Amino acid sequence: MTDKKTRRSQAWYGKQDKDGFIHRSWMKNQGFPDHVFDGRPIIGICNTWSELTPCNSGLRDLAEMVKRGVWEAGGFPVEFPVMSLGETQMKPTAMLFRNLLAMDVEESIRAYGIDGVVLLGGCDKTTPGQLMGAASVDLPTIVVSSGPMLNGKWQGKDIGSGTDVWKFSESVRAGDMSLQDFMAAESGMSRSAGVCMTMGTASTMASLVEAMGLCLPTNAALPAVDARRAALAHLTGKRIVEMVEEDLVMSKVLSRESLKNAILANAAVGGSSNAVVHLLAIAGRAEIELSLKDFEIGGEIPLLVNCMPSGKYLMEDFCYAGGMPVVLKELQHKLYPANTILNKDISSYSEGAECFNYDVIHRFDAPLKPAAGLRVLRGNLAPLGAIIKPSAASEHLLEHRGSAFVFENIEDMKAKIDLPDLPVDENTILVLKGCGPKGYPGMPEVGNMPIPRCLVEKGITDMVRVSDARMSGTAFGTVVLHVAPEANAGGTLALVKTGDMIRLSANDGVLELEVSDDELAERRKHWKPEPPHYSRGYAKLYIDHVMQADTGADLDFLVGKDTRLVTRESH
Ligand code: FES
């Protein structure tokens, strides 16, 4: 328990001297009376609202609801902005800036006189970026997510964010959809505030946050515009004040067990491959041991949630079927005991949960697919590992041997992919280099490169693709991702040539380049790293310090935490 005198915020607002005067007086220009500085919990509301992050456009309203709850519980809410990352708007990729957001969040929390923090995020990188930053300071912390958009609707059918963009765009390339129809679908896809309503990275991360007990139950799936999300934000405001009083800091909630529960939940919901780099990075900040090995859960967990891209429904359906409490109930016998922000075991999150549509959320013993989860691949082509998402892949390609066709970088791929005489067939393995953390930079979501036009026209819809890139959580295909070390860090990927044979075995976890060690050593002698794409600013800092995908692609000097109270004053 903490009391008024020992609160962190009192080091700012409890001092009867020049410094206390300065801290309080300037805050009073917003109309706050004397008594709000009396030692009550001061709650920071860390907001990633931005008009350039459309997925987070509802967070301004939710912040007001959090404030209601904080005031009601006797706390003092203060909202502050941090950098926002609009996945669909930023170039070269929002992932380049995830670590910058994490730095912003960390330093804002540390520098200001707050006792607890509510993280308002949603769009893909905002949730992990905020959690990484918060973990490095370790105050009482709760997440309120944006919530998904309403289901997309077009020509009387449901259409899903991202997933149907990829499908429609391939249909246009194949000549099965007119450009006019393609453009018309655009307005029907994104119909309300909120994040992608497929089980993309945003809803995946929100689901995993719920599985880790870092938000109130039901936070993941309630639509952004559902009044119950506003109520949940209000209740979160109340709960964070109690957490400060209980001294329930983030490290008393987030643990190796809760992260392992997130890995299990990711399999059950058919979650995004991006969860790997995010969970590893969060664990690194929290000084919790977690490695790619922990993602090797094989066929232990079946696919339960029938949402795009692994299934057919959308997040609104998932919500109405019962949402994450039902998933956690189905997984209960597999989950590790782990604390939550309610200071109760995670099993409490599924108490009373009821499934209202078993076609949307399947039972553990009658799953949608028997073995879900990501597979970790290793071999001479990925000595530090690579991943594949079998639930979004073609069954017949999960065991495959084929000759490589290599694109040296993204520009090379774009220039060649539509050539009518590209020498490829459906057994070819497309290899893309230069898209890892250092290379692009920022490890963009381009791993699901398009099927070459000459094959699309023959009706080919999937083939094995290998790269050091990521892929959108809304995407699908037999796509090997996160190859580490990346090409620009001198990984074997850099040495692959067109015509080399590659063997993929998702079942055995193998990714092998069938070229002798001697030949690879010879090629390495002639390999020269591409010059970096940036020579100054944050991007240079990123290129110089980013770690590889197998450890979460955080910056090396940001790993770990610093929970010290800053004692030096500014004046
Ligand atoms: Fe923001 Fe999908 S683009 S959640």
Coordinates of C-alpha atoms and ligand atoms in Angstrom, one line a residue:
M1 CA 0.0 0.0 0.0
T2 CA 1.1 3.6 -0.6
D3 CA 0.0 6.7 1.2
K4 CA -0.3 10.3 0.4
K5 CA 3.1 11.2 1.7
T6 CA 5.1 8.6 0.0
R7 CA 3.6 9.0 -3.4
R8 CA 6.0 9.5 -6.3
S9 CA 4.0 12.6 -7.4
Q10 CA 4.7 14.3 -4.0
A11 CA 8.3 14.8 -5.1
W12 CA 6.8 17.3 -7.5
Y13 CA 3.7 18.7 -5.9
G14 CA 4.2 18.0 -2.2
K15 CA 7.1 20.4 -1.6
Q16 CA 6.5 23.7 0.2
D17 CA 9.4 25.5 -1.5
K18 CA 10.3 27.2 -4.7
D19 CA 10.2 24.0 -6.7
G20 CA 6.8 22.9 -5.4
F21 CA 5.6 26.4 -6.1
I22 CA 6.8 26.1 -9.7
H23 CA 5.3 22.7 -10.3
R24 CA 1.9 23.6 -8.8
S25 CA 1.5 27.1 -9.9
W26 CA 1.9 26.4 -13.6
M27 CA -0.6 23.5 -13.4
K28 CA -3.1 25.9 -11.7
N29 CA -3.3 27.9 -14.9
Q30 CA -5.7 25.1 -16.1
G31 CA -8.0 25.8 -13.2
F32 CA -7.0 23.1 -10.8
P33 CA -7.6 24.1 -7.2
D34 CA -5.2 23.6 -4.3
H35 CA -6.7 20.4 -2.9
V36 CA -5.9 18.3 -6.0
F37 CA -2.3 18.5 -5.0
D38 CA -2.9 17.0 -1.6
G39 CA -1.2 13.7 -2.3
R40 CA -4.0 11.9 -4.1
P41 CA -2.9 9.6 -6.9
I42 CA -2.0 11.5 -10.0
I43 CA -2.8 9.5 -13.0
G44 CA -1.1 10.1 -16.4
I45 CA -3.3 9.3 -19.4
C46 CA -0.8 8.6 -22.1
N47 CA -2.6 9.3 -25.4
T48 CA -1.6 8.3 -28.9
W49 CA -4.6 10.1 -30.4
S50 CA -3.8 11.6 -33.8
E51 CA -5.7 12.5 -36.9
L52 CA -2.8 10.8 -38.7
T53 CA -3.5 7.6 -36.9
P54 CA -7.1 7.1 -37.9
C55 CA -7.3 3.8 -35.9
N56 CA -6.7 5.9 -32.7
S57 CA -9.2 8.7 -33.6
G58 CA -11.6 7.6 -30.8
L59 CA -9.0 8.0 -28.0
R60 CA -9.7 11.6 -27.3
D61 CA -13.2 10.6 -26.2
L62 CA -12.0 7.6 -24.3
A63 CA -9.5 9.7 -22.4
E64 CA -12.4 11.8 -21.1
M65 CA -14.1 8.6 -19.8
V66 CA -10.9 7.5 -18.1
K67 CA -10.8 10.9 -16.4
R68 CA -14.3 10.4 -15.1
G69 CA -13.3 7.2 -13.4
V70 CA -10.1 8.7 -12.0
W71 CA -11.9 11.7 -10.4
E72 CA -14.6 9.3 -9.1
A73 CA -12.0 7.2 -7.3
G74 CA -10.4 10.2 -5.8
G75 CA -7.4 10.6 -8.1
F76 CA -6.3 13.5 -10.3
P77 CA -6.1 12.7 -14.0
V78 CA -3.6 14.4 -16.4
E79 CA -3.6 13.6 -20.0
F80 CA -0.4 13.9 -22.1
P81 CA 0.3 13.2 -25.8
V82 CA 3.0 11.0 -27.1
M83 CA 4.1 10.2 -30.6
S84 CA 1.4 8.4 -32.6
L85 CA 2.2 5.8 -35.2
G86 CA -0.4 5.6 -38.1
E87 CA 0.4 2.2 -39.6
T88 CA -1.3 3.1 -42.9
Q89 CA 0.1 6.6 -43.2
M90 CA 3.8 6.5 -42.2
K91 CA 6.8 6.0 -44.5
P92 CA 9.0 4.0 -44.8
T93 CA 7.2 2.0 -42.1
A94 CA 5.6 2.7 -38.7
M95 CA 7.9 -0.1 -37.2
L96 CA 10.9 2.2 -37.7
F97 CA 9.3 4.5 -35.1
R98 CA 8.0 1.9 -32.5
N99 CA 11.2 2.3 -30.5
L100 CA 11.0 6.1 -30.8
L101 CA 7.5 6.0 -29.4
A102 CA 8.7 3.7 -26.6
M103 CA 11.4 6.3 -25.8
D104 CA 8.9 9.1 -25.7
V105 CA 6.5 7.1 -23.5
E106 CA 9.3 6.1 -21.1
E107 CA 10.8 9.5 -20.7
S108 CA 7.4 11.2 -20.4
I109 CA 6.3 8.9 -17.6
R110 CA 9.7 9.2 -15.9
A111 CA 10.0 13.0 -16.1
Y112 CA 6.5 13.9 -15.0
G113 CA 5.1 13.7 -11.5
I114 CA 2.6 10.9 -12.0
D115 CA 1.9 7.8 -9.9
G116 CA 0.2 5.6 -12.4
V117 CA -0.5 5.5 -16.1
V118 CA -3.3 4.5 -18.4
L119 CA -2.0 3.7 -21.9
L120 CA -4.4 4.7 -24.7
G121 CA -3.3 3.0 -27.9
G122 CA -4.6 0.8 -30.6
C123 CA -3.0 0.9 -34.1
D124 CA -0.4 -1.8 -34.5
K125 CA 2.8 -0.3 -33.1
T126 CA 1.2 2.0 -30.6
T127 CA 0.3 -0.8 -28.1
P128 CA 3.8 -2.5 -28.0
G129 CA 5.6 0.9 -28.1
Q130 CA 3.6 2.1 -25.1
L131 CA 4.1 -1.1 -23.2
M132 CA 7.8 -1.1 -23.9
G133 CA 8.2 2.4 -22.6
A134 CA 6.0 1.8 -19.5
A135 CA 7.9 -1.4 -18.6
S136 CA 11.1 0.5 -18.4
V137 CA 9.7 2.8 -15.7
D138 CA 7.5 0.3 -13.9
L139 CA 4.6 2.4 -12.5
P140 CA 1.1 0.9 -12.0
T141 CA -0.1 0.6 -15.6
I142 CA -3.3 -0.3 -17.5
V143 CA -4.1 -0.4 -21.2
V144 CA -7.3 0.9 -22.8
S145 CA -7.3 0.0 -26.5
S146 CA -9.0 1.9 -29.3
G147 CA -11.1 -1.2 -30.1
P148 CA -11.9 -2.4 -33.6
M149 CA -13.8 -0.6 -36.3
L150 CA -17.3 -1.8 -37.2
N151 CA -17.3 -4.6 -39.7
G152 CA -16.5 -3.5 -43.3
K153 CA -19.5 -3.7 -45.6
W154 CA -19.5 -3.7 -49.4
Q155 CA -22.1 -5.0 -51.9
G156 CA -24.0 -6.7 -49.1
K157 CA -21.0 -8.6 -47.8
D158 CA -18.6 -8.2 -44.8
I159 CA -15.2 -7.1 -45.9
G160 CA -12.1 -7.1 -43.6
S161 CA -9.4 -4.5 -43.1
G162 CA -6.2 -5.4 -44.9
T163 CA -7.2 -9.0 -45.6
D164 CA -9.6 -8.0 -48.3
V165 CA -7.3 -5.2 -49.6
W166 CA -4.7 -7.9 -50.4
K167 CA -7.4 -10.2 -51.9
F168 CA -9.0 -7.4 -54.0
S169 CA -5.7 -6.1 -55.2
E170 CA -4.7 -9.6 -56.4
S171 CA -8.1 -10.0 -58.1
V172 CA -7.5 -6.8 -60.0
R173 CA -4.1 -8.1 -61.1
A174 CA -5.7 -11.3 -62.2
G175 CA -8.4 -9.4 -64.1
D176 CA -11.2 -10.8 -61.9
M177 CA -12.2 -7.4 -60.4
S178 CA -12.6 -4.1 -62.1
L179 CA -10.6 -1.1 -60.9
Q180 CA -14.0 0.7 -60.4
D181 CA -15.2 -1.9 -58.0
F182 CA -11.8 -1.9 -56.2
M183 CA -12.1 1.8 -55.6
A184 CA -15.7 1.5 -54.5
A185 CA -14.8 -1.0 -51.8
E186 CA -12.5 1.6 -50.3
S187 CA -15.2 3.6 -48.5
G188 CA -17.0 0.5 -47.3
M189 CA -14.0 -1.0 -45.5
S190 CA -13.3 1.6 -42.9
R191 CA -16.7 2.7 -41.5
S192 CA -16.0 4.0 -38.0
A193 CA -13.3 4.9 -35.6
G194 CA -11.2 2.0 -34.4
V195 CA -8.4 -0.4 -35.5
C196 CA -8.5 -2.9 -38.3
M197 CA -11.4 -5.2 -37.6
T198 CA -9.6 -8.4 -38.7
M199 CA -7.3 -10.2 -36.3
G200 CA -4.4 -8.1 -37.5
T201 CA -1.6 -6.9 -35.4
A202 CA -3.8 -4.3 -33.5
S203 CA -6.5 -6.7 -32.4
T204 CA -3.8 -9.4 -31.8
M205 CA -1.9 -7.1 -29.5
A206 CA -5.1 -6.0 -27.7
S207 CA -6.1 -9.7 -27.3
L208 CA -2.6 -10.5 -25.9
V209 CA -2.8 -7.6 -23.5
E210 CA -6.0 -9.1 -22.2
A211 CA -4.4 -12.5 -22.0
M212 CA -1.6 -10.9 -20.0
G213 CA -4.1 -9.3 -17.6
L214 CA -2.8 -5.8 -18.4
C215 CA -6.3 -4.4 -19.2
L216 CA -9.8 -5.0 -17.9
P217 CA -11.6 -8.1 -19.3
T218 CA -13.3 -7.6 -22.6
N219 CA -11.0 -4.7 -23.6
A220 CA -9.7 -6.5 -26.8
A221 CA -12.9 -6.9 -28.8
L222 CA -15.5 -4.3 -27.8
P223 CA -16.0 -2.2 -31.0
A224 CA -14.4 1.3 -30.8
V225 CA -17.8 2.9 -31.0
D226 CA -19.6 0.6 -28.5
A227 CA -20.8 2.4 -25.4
R228 CA -19.5 -0.4 -23.3
R229 CA -15.9 0.6 -24.4
A230 CA -16.5 4.0 -22.9
A231 CA -17.8 2.4 -19.7
L232 CA -14.7 0.2 -19.7
A233 CA -12.5 3.3 -19.9
H234 CA -14.4 4.8 -17.0
L235 CA -13.8 1.6 -14.9
T236 CA -10.2 1.6 -15.9
G237 CA -9.9 5.2 -14.5
K238 CA -11.2 3.9 -11.2
R239 CA -9.0 0.8 -11.1
I240 CA -5.7 2.6 -11.8
V241 CA -6.3 4.8 -8.7
E242 CA -6.7 1.6 -6.7
M243 CA -3.6 0.1 -8.2
V244 CA -1.6 3.1 -7.1
E245 CA -2.9 2.7 -3.6
E246 CA -2.1 -1.0 -3.7
D247 CA 1.4 -0.3 -5.2
L248 CA 0.5 -2.8 -8.0
V249 CA 3.3 -1.8 -10.4
M250 CA 3.6 -3.3 -13.9
S251 CA 6.3 -5.7 -12.8
K252 CA 3.9 -7.3 -10.3
V253 CA 1.6 -8.1 -13.3
L254 CA 3.8 -8.7 -16.3
S255 CA 5.8 -11.9 -15.8
R256 CA 7.4 -14.7 -17.8
E257 CA 4.2 -16.7 -17.2
S258 CA 1.9 -13.9 -18.5
L259 CA 4.1 -13.6 -21.6
K260 CA 3.9 -17.3 -22.2
N261 CA 0.1 -17.0 -21.8
A262 CA 0.2 -14.4 -24.5
I263 CA 2.1 -16.8 -26.8
L264 CA -0.6 -19.5 -26.2
A265 CA -3.4 -16.9 -26.8
N266 CA -1.7 -15.8 -30.0
A267 CA -2.0 -19.3 -31.3
A268 CA -5.6 -19.7 -30.3
V269 CA -6.8 -16.4 -31.9
G270 CA -4.7 -16.9 -35.1
G271 CA -2.8 -13.8 -34.2
S272 CA -0.3 -11.8 -36.1
S273 CA 3.3 -12.9 -36.7
N274 CA 4.2 -9.4 -35.5
A275 CA 3.4 -10.4 -32.0
V276 CA 6.8 -12.2 -31.9
V277 CA 8.9 -9.1 -32.2
H278 CA 6.7 -7.1 -29.9
L279 CA 6.5 -9.7 -27.1
L280 CA 10.3 -10.2 -27.2
A281 CA 10.9 -6.4 -27.1
I282 CA 8.4 -6.0 -24.1
A283 CA 10.1 -8.8 -22.3
G284 CA 13.5 -7.2 -22.9
R285 CA 12.3 -4.0 -21.3
A286 CA 10.8 -5.8 -18.3
E287 CA 14.0 -7.9 -17.9
I288 CA 12.1 -11.1 -18.3
E289 CA 13.7 -14.0 -20.1
L290 CA 11.9 -14.8 -23.3
S291 CA 13.3 -16.1 -26.5
L292 CA 12.2 -17.4 -29.9
K293 CA 12.4 -20.9 -28.3
D294 CA 9.4 -20.0 -26.2
F295 CA 7.3 -19.5 -29.3
E296 CA 8.1 -23.1 -30.3
I297 CA 4.8 -24.5 -29.0
G298 CA 4.3 -26.9 -31.9
G299 CA 0.8 -28.2 -32.2
E300 CA 0.0 -27.7 -28.5
I301 CA -2.7 -25.1 -29.2
P302 CA -5.4 -25.3 -31.8
L303 CA -6.9 -22.4 -33.7
L304 CA -10.1 -21.4 -31.9
V305 CA -11.0 -18.0 -33.3
N306 CA -12.5 -17.9 -36.8
C307 CA -11.5 -14.4 -37.8
M308 CA -9.7 -13.1 -40.9
P309 CA -7.0 -13.6 -42.0
S310 CA -7.0 -17.2 -40.6
G311 CA -10.8 -17.6 -40.7
K312 CA -13.8 -15.8 -42.1
Y313 CA -15.4 -13.6 -39.4
L314 CA -14.4 -10.1 -38.1
M315 CA -13.8 -8.6 -34.7
E316 CA -17.4 -7.4 -34.2
D317 CA -18.5 -11.0 -34.5
F318 CA -15.7 -12.1 -32.1
C319 CA -17.0 -9.5 -29.6
Y320 CA -20.7 -10.7 -29.8
A321 CA -19.6 -14.3 -29.6
G322 CA -18.0 -13.6 -26.2
G323 CA -14.5 -12.2 -27.0
M324 CA -11.3 -13.0 -25.1
P325 CA -13.0 -14.2 -21.9
V326 CA -14.3 -17.2 -23.8
V327 CA -10.9 -17.8 -25.4
L328 CA -9.3 -17.7 -22.0
K329 CA -11.9 -20.1 -20.7
E330 CA -11.2 -22.6 -23.5
L331 CA -7.4 -22.2 -22.8
Q332 CA -7.8 -22.3 -19.0
H333 CA -6.2 -25.8 -18.6
K334 CA -3.2 -24.6 -20.6
L335 CA -2.6 -21.2 -19.1
Y336 CA 0.1 -20.5 -16.5
P337 CA -1.0 -19.0 -13.2
A338 CA -0.3 -15.2 -13.6
N339 CA -1.3 -12.0 -11.9
T340 CA -3.4 -9.3 -13.5
I341 CA -4.2 -5.7 -13.0
L342 CA -7.1 -6.8 -10.8
N343 CA -4.5 -8.5 -8.5
K344 CA -6.2 -11.8 -9.2
D345 CA -5.1 -14.7 -11.3
I346 CA -5.8 -14.6 -15.0
S347 CA -8.4 -17.4 -14.5
S348 CA -10.6 -14.7 -13.1
Y349 CA -10.8 -13.1 -16.6
S350 CA -12.9 -16.0 -17.9
E351 CA -15.2 -16.4 -14.9
G352 CA -18.8 -16.6 -16.1
A353 CA -17.7 -16.3 -19.8
E354 CA -20.2 -17.8 -22.2
C355 CA -19.8 -18.4 -25.9
F356 CA -22.8 -17.3 -28.0
N357 CA -21.5 -18.5 -31.4
Y358 CA -19.3 -21.6 -31.6
D359 CA -18.6 -21.0 -35.3
V360 CA -16.8 -17.8 -34.3
I361 CA -15.0 -19.1 -31.2
H362 CA -14.5 -22.9 -31.3
R363 CA -14.2 -25.2 -28.4
F364 CA -10.7 -26.4 -27.5
D365 CA -11.8 -30.0 -28.3
A366 CA -13.6 -29.1 -31.5
P367 CA -11.2 -26.5 -33.0
L368 CA -11.2 -24.7 -36.3
K369 CA -7.8 -26.1 -37.1
P370 CA -6.0 -28.7 -34.9
A371 CA -2.6 -27.1 -34.7
A372 CA -2.1 -23.3 -34.7
G373 CA 0.6 -21.1 -33.6
L374 CA 3.7 -19.7 -35.3
R375 CA 6.5 -22.0 -36.3
V376 CA 10.1 -21.1 -35.6
L377 CA 12.4 -22.1 -38.5
R378 CA 16.1 -22.6 -38.2
G379 CA 18.9 -23.7 -40.6
N380 CA 21.8 -22.2 -42.4
L381 CA 19.5 -19.7 -44.1
A382 CA 18.3 -18.4 -40.7
P383 CA 20.9 -19.3 -38.1
L384 CA 19.2 -17.0 -35.5
G385 CA 15.7 -18.1 -36.6
A386 CA 12.8 -17.1 -38.9
I387 CA 9.0 -17.6 -38.5
I388 CA 6.0 -18.8 -40.5
K389 CA 2.3 -18.6 -39.7
P390 CA 0.9 -22.0 -40.8
S391 CA -2.8 -21.0 -40.1
A392 CA -2.5 -18.3 -42.8
A393 CA -0.4 -20.5 -45.2
S394 CA -1.3 -23.2 -47.8
E395 CA -1.1 -26.6 -46.3
H396 CA 0.6 -28.2 -49.4
L397 CA 3.4 -25.6 -49.3
L398 CA 4.4 -26.1 -45.7
E399 CA 6.8 -28.9 -46.8
H400 CA 8.5 -27.6 -49.9
R401 CA 11.8 -27.6 -51.8
G402 CA 12.2 -25.2 -54.7
S403 CA 14.7 -23.1 -56.6
A404 CA 15.1 -19.5 -55.5
F405 CA 14.3 -16.4 -57.5
V406 CA 16.1 -13.5 -55.8
F407 CA 15.1 -9.8 -55.5
E408 CA 18.0 -7.9 -54.2
N409 CA 15.8 -5.2 -52.6
I410 CA 12.3 -3.8 -52.7
E411 CA 12.9 -1.7 -55.8
D412 CA 14.2 -4.7 -57.6
M413 CA 11.1 -6.7 -56.6
K414 CA 8.7 -3.9 -57.8
A415 CA 10.5 -3.5 -61.1
K416 CA 10.4 -7.2 -61.9
I417 CA 7.3 -8.8 -60.3
D418 CA 5.0 -8.0 -63.2
L419 CA 7.4 -8.9 -66.1
P420 CA 5.5 -11.2 -68.4
D421 CA 8.6 -13.4 -68.9
L422 CA 9.8 -13.6 -65.3
P423 CA 11.4 -17.1 -65.1
V424 CA 9.4 -18.5 -62.3
D425 CA 6.8 -21.2 -61.7
E426 CA 4.6 -22.2 -58.8
N427 CA 7.4 -24.2 -57.2
T428 CA 9.8 -21.3 -57.3
I429 CA 10.7 -19.8 -53.9
L430 CA 10.7 -16.0 -54.0
V431 CA 13.5 -14.4 -51.9
L432 CA 13.5 -10.8 -51.0
K433 CA 16.6 -9.2 -49.4
G434 CA 17.2 -5.8 -47.8
C435 CA 14.0 -5.5 -45.8
G436 CA 15.2 -6.2 -42.3
P437 CA 15.5 -3.8 -39.3
K438 CA 18.7 -2.2 -40.6
G439 CA 18.1 -2.7 -44.3
Y440 CA 14.9 -0.9 -45.1
P441 CA 15.2 0.4 -42.4
G442 CA 12.5 -0.6 -40.0
M443 CA 11.6 -4.1 -41.1
P444 CA 8.4 -3.2 -43.1
E445 CA 5.4 -5.4 -43.8
V446 CA 6.5 -6.4 -47.3
G447 CA 7.3 -10.1 -46.7
N448 CA 4.0 -11.2 -48.4
M449 CA 5.3 -9.9 -51.8
P450 CA 2.8 -10.2 -54.6
I451 CA 2.5 -13.3 -56.7
P452 CA 4.3 -12.6 -60.0
R453 CA 1.7 -11.5 -62.6
C454 CA 2.6 -14.3 -65.0
L455 CA 1.6 -16.8 -62.3
V456 CA -1.5 -14.9 -61.1
E457 CA -2.7 -15.1 -64.7
K458 CA -2.4 -18.9 -64.5
G459 CA -4.5 -18.9 -61.3
I460 CA -1.6 -19.4 -58.8
T461 CA -2.6 -17.7 -55.5
D462 CA 0.2 -18.8 -53.2
M463 CA 3.8 -19.7 -53.3
V464 CA 6.7 -19.8 -50.8
R465 CA 8.2 -16.5 -50.1
V466 CA 11.3 -15.8 -47.9
S467 CA 12.6 -12.5 -46.5
D468 CA 13.9 -10.6 -43.6
A469 CA 10.8 -8.4 -43.6
R470 CA 7.6 -8.7 -41.5
M471 CA 4.1 -9.1 -42.9
S472 CA 0.9 -7.4 -42.0
G473 CA -1.1 -9.2 -39.4
T474 CA -4.0 -9.1 -41.8
A475 CA -2.1 -10.8 -44.6
F476 CA -1.9 -14.5 -45.5
G477 CA 0.2 -16.9 -47.6
T478 CA 3.1 -19.3 -47.2
V479 CA 5.5 -16.6 -46.2
V480 CA 8.7 -17.1 -44.2
L481 CA 9.4 -13.9 -42.3
H482 CA 11.9 -12.3 -39.9
V483 CA 14.9 -14.2 -41.3
A484 CA 17.8 -13.4 -38.9
P485 CA 20.4 -12.2 -39.3
E486 CA 19.0 -10.0 -42.0
A487 CA 20.8 -9.6 -45.3
N488 CA 22.1 -6.1 -44.4
A489 CA 23.7 -7.5 -41.3
G490 CA 25.5 -10.1 -43.3
G491 CA 23.1 -13.0 -42.8
T492 CA 23.2 -16.0 -45.2
L493 CA 20.2 -14.4 -46.9
A494 CA 22.6 -11.9 -48.4
L495 CA 24.4 -14.7 -50.2
V496 CA 21.4 -16.4 -51.8
K497 CA 21.5 -16.4 -55.6
T498 CA 18.8 -17.1 -58.2
G499 CA 18.7 -20.9 -58.9
D500 CA 19.9 -22.0 -55.4
M501 CA 17.7 -24.7 -53.9
I502 CA 15.9 -23.9 -50.6
R503 CA 14.2 -26.4 -48.4
L504 CA 11.3 -25.4 -46.1
S505 CA 9.8 -27.7 -43.6
A506 CA 7.4 -25.9 -41.3
N507 CA 6.7 -29.2 -39.5
D508 CA 10.3 -29.8 -38.6
G509 CA 11.2 -26.1 -38.2
V510 CA 13.8 -26.1 -41.0
L511 CA 14.9 -23.4 -43.5
E512 CA 17.9 -24.7 -45.4
L513 CA 19.9 -23.2 -48.3
E514 CA 21.3 -26.2 -50.1
V515 CA 24.6 -24.6 -50.9
S516 CA 27.9 -25.9 -49.5
D517 CA 29.7 -24.1 -46.7
D518 CA 32.7 -23.6 -49.0
E519 CA 30.6 -22.0 -51.7
L520 CA 29.0 -19.7 -49.1
A521 CA 32.4 -18.7 -47.7
E522 CA 33.5 -17.9 -51.2
R523 CA 30.4 -15.8 -51.9
R524 CA 30.9 -14.0 -48.5
K525 CA 34.4 -12.8 -49.7
H526 CA 32.7 -10.8 -52.4
W527 CA 29.8 -9.6 -50.4
K528 CA 29.6 -5.9 -49.6
P529 CA 26.9 -4.4 -47.4
E530 CA 24.6 -1.9 -49.0
P531 CA 25.3 1.7 -47.8
P532 CA 22.7 2.7 -45.2
H533 CA 19.7 4.6 -46.4
Y534 CA 20.0 7.3 -43.8
S535 CA 23.0 9.2 -42.5
R536 CA 21.6 11.4 -39.8
G537 CA 18.8 11.8 -37.2
Y538 CA 16.7 9.1 -35.5
A539 CA 16.9 6.8 -38.5
K540 CA 20.7 6.7 -38.2
L541 CA 20.5 6.0 -34.5
Y542 CA 18.1 3.2 -35.3
I543 CA 20.3 1.6 -38.0
D544 CA 23.3 1.8 -35.7
H545 CA 21.6 0.3 -32.7
V546 CA 18.7 -1.9 -33.8
M547 CA 18.9 -5.5 -32.7
Q548 CA 17.8 -8.4 -35.0
A549 CA 14.3 -9.8 -35.1
D550 CA 15.1 -12.8 -33.0
T551 CA 15.5 -10.5 -29.9
G552 CA 12.6 -8.1 -30.8
A553 CA 14.3 -5.4 -32.9
D554 CA 14.6 -3.0 -30.0
L555 CA 17.5 -0.6 -29.8
D556 CA 20.3 -2.2 -27.8
F557 CA 20.7 0.6 -25.3
L558 CA 16.9 0.6 -24.4
V559 CA 16.8 -3.0 -23.1
G560 CA 16.0 -3.1 -19.4
K561 CA 14.6 -0.5 -17.1
D562 CA 15.5 2.4 -14.8
T563 CA 13.0 2.9 -12.1
R564 CA 14.9 5.6 -10.2
L565 CA 13.0 8.7 -9.1
V566 CA 14.5 11.7 -10.8
T567 CA 15.6 14.0 -8.0
R568 CA 17.3 16.9 -9.9
E569 CA 15.0 19.9 -10.4
S570 CA 14.8 22.0 -13.5
H571 CA 15.4 25.4 -11.9
Ligands
FES1 FE1 -4.1 0.8 -37.7 FE2 -4.6 -1.6 -38.8 S1 -3.8 0.1 -39.7 S2 -4.8 -1.0 -36.8

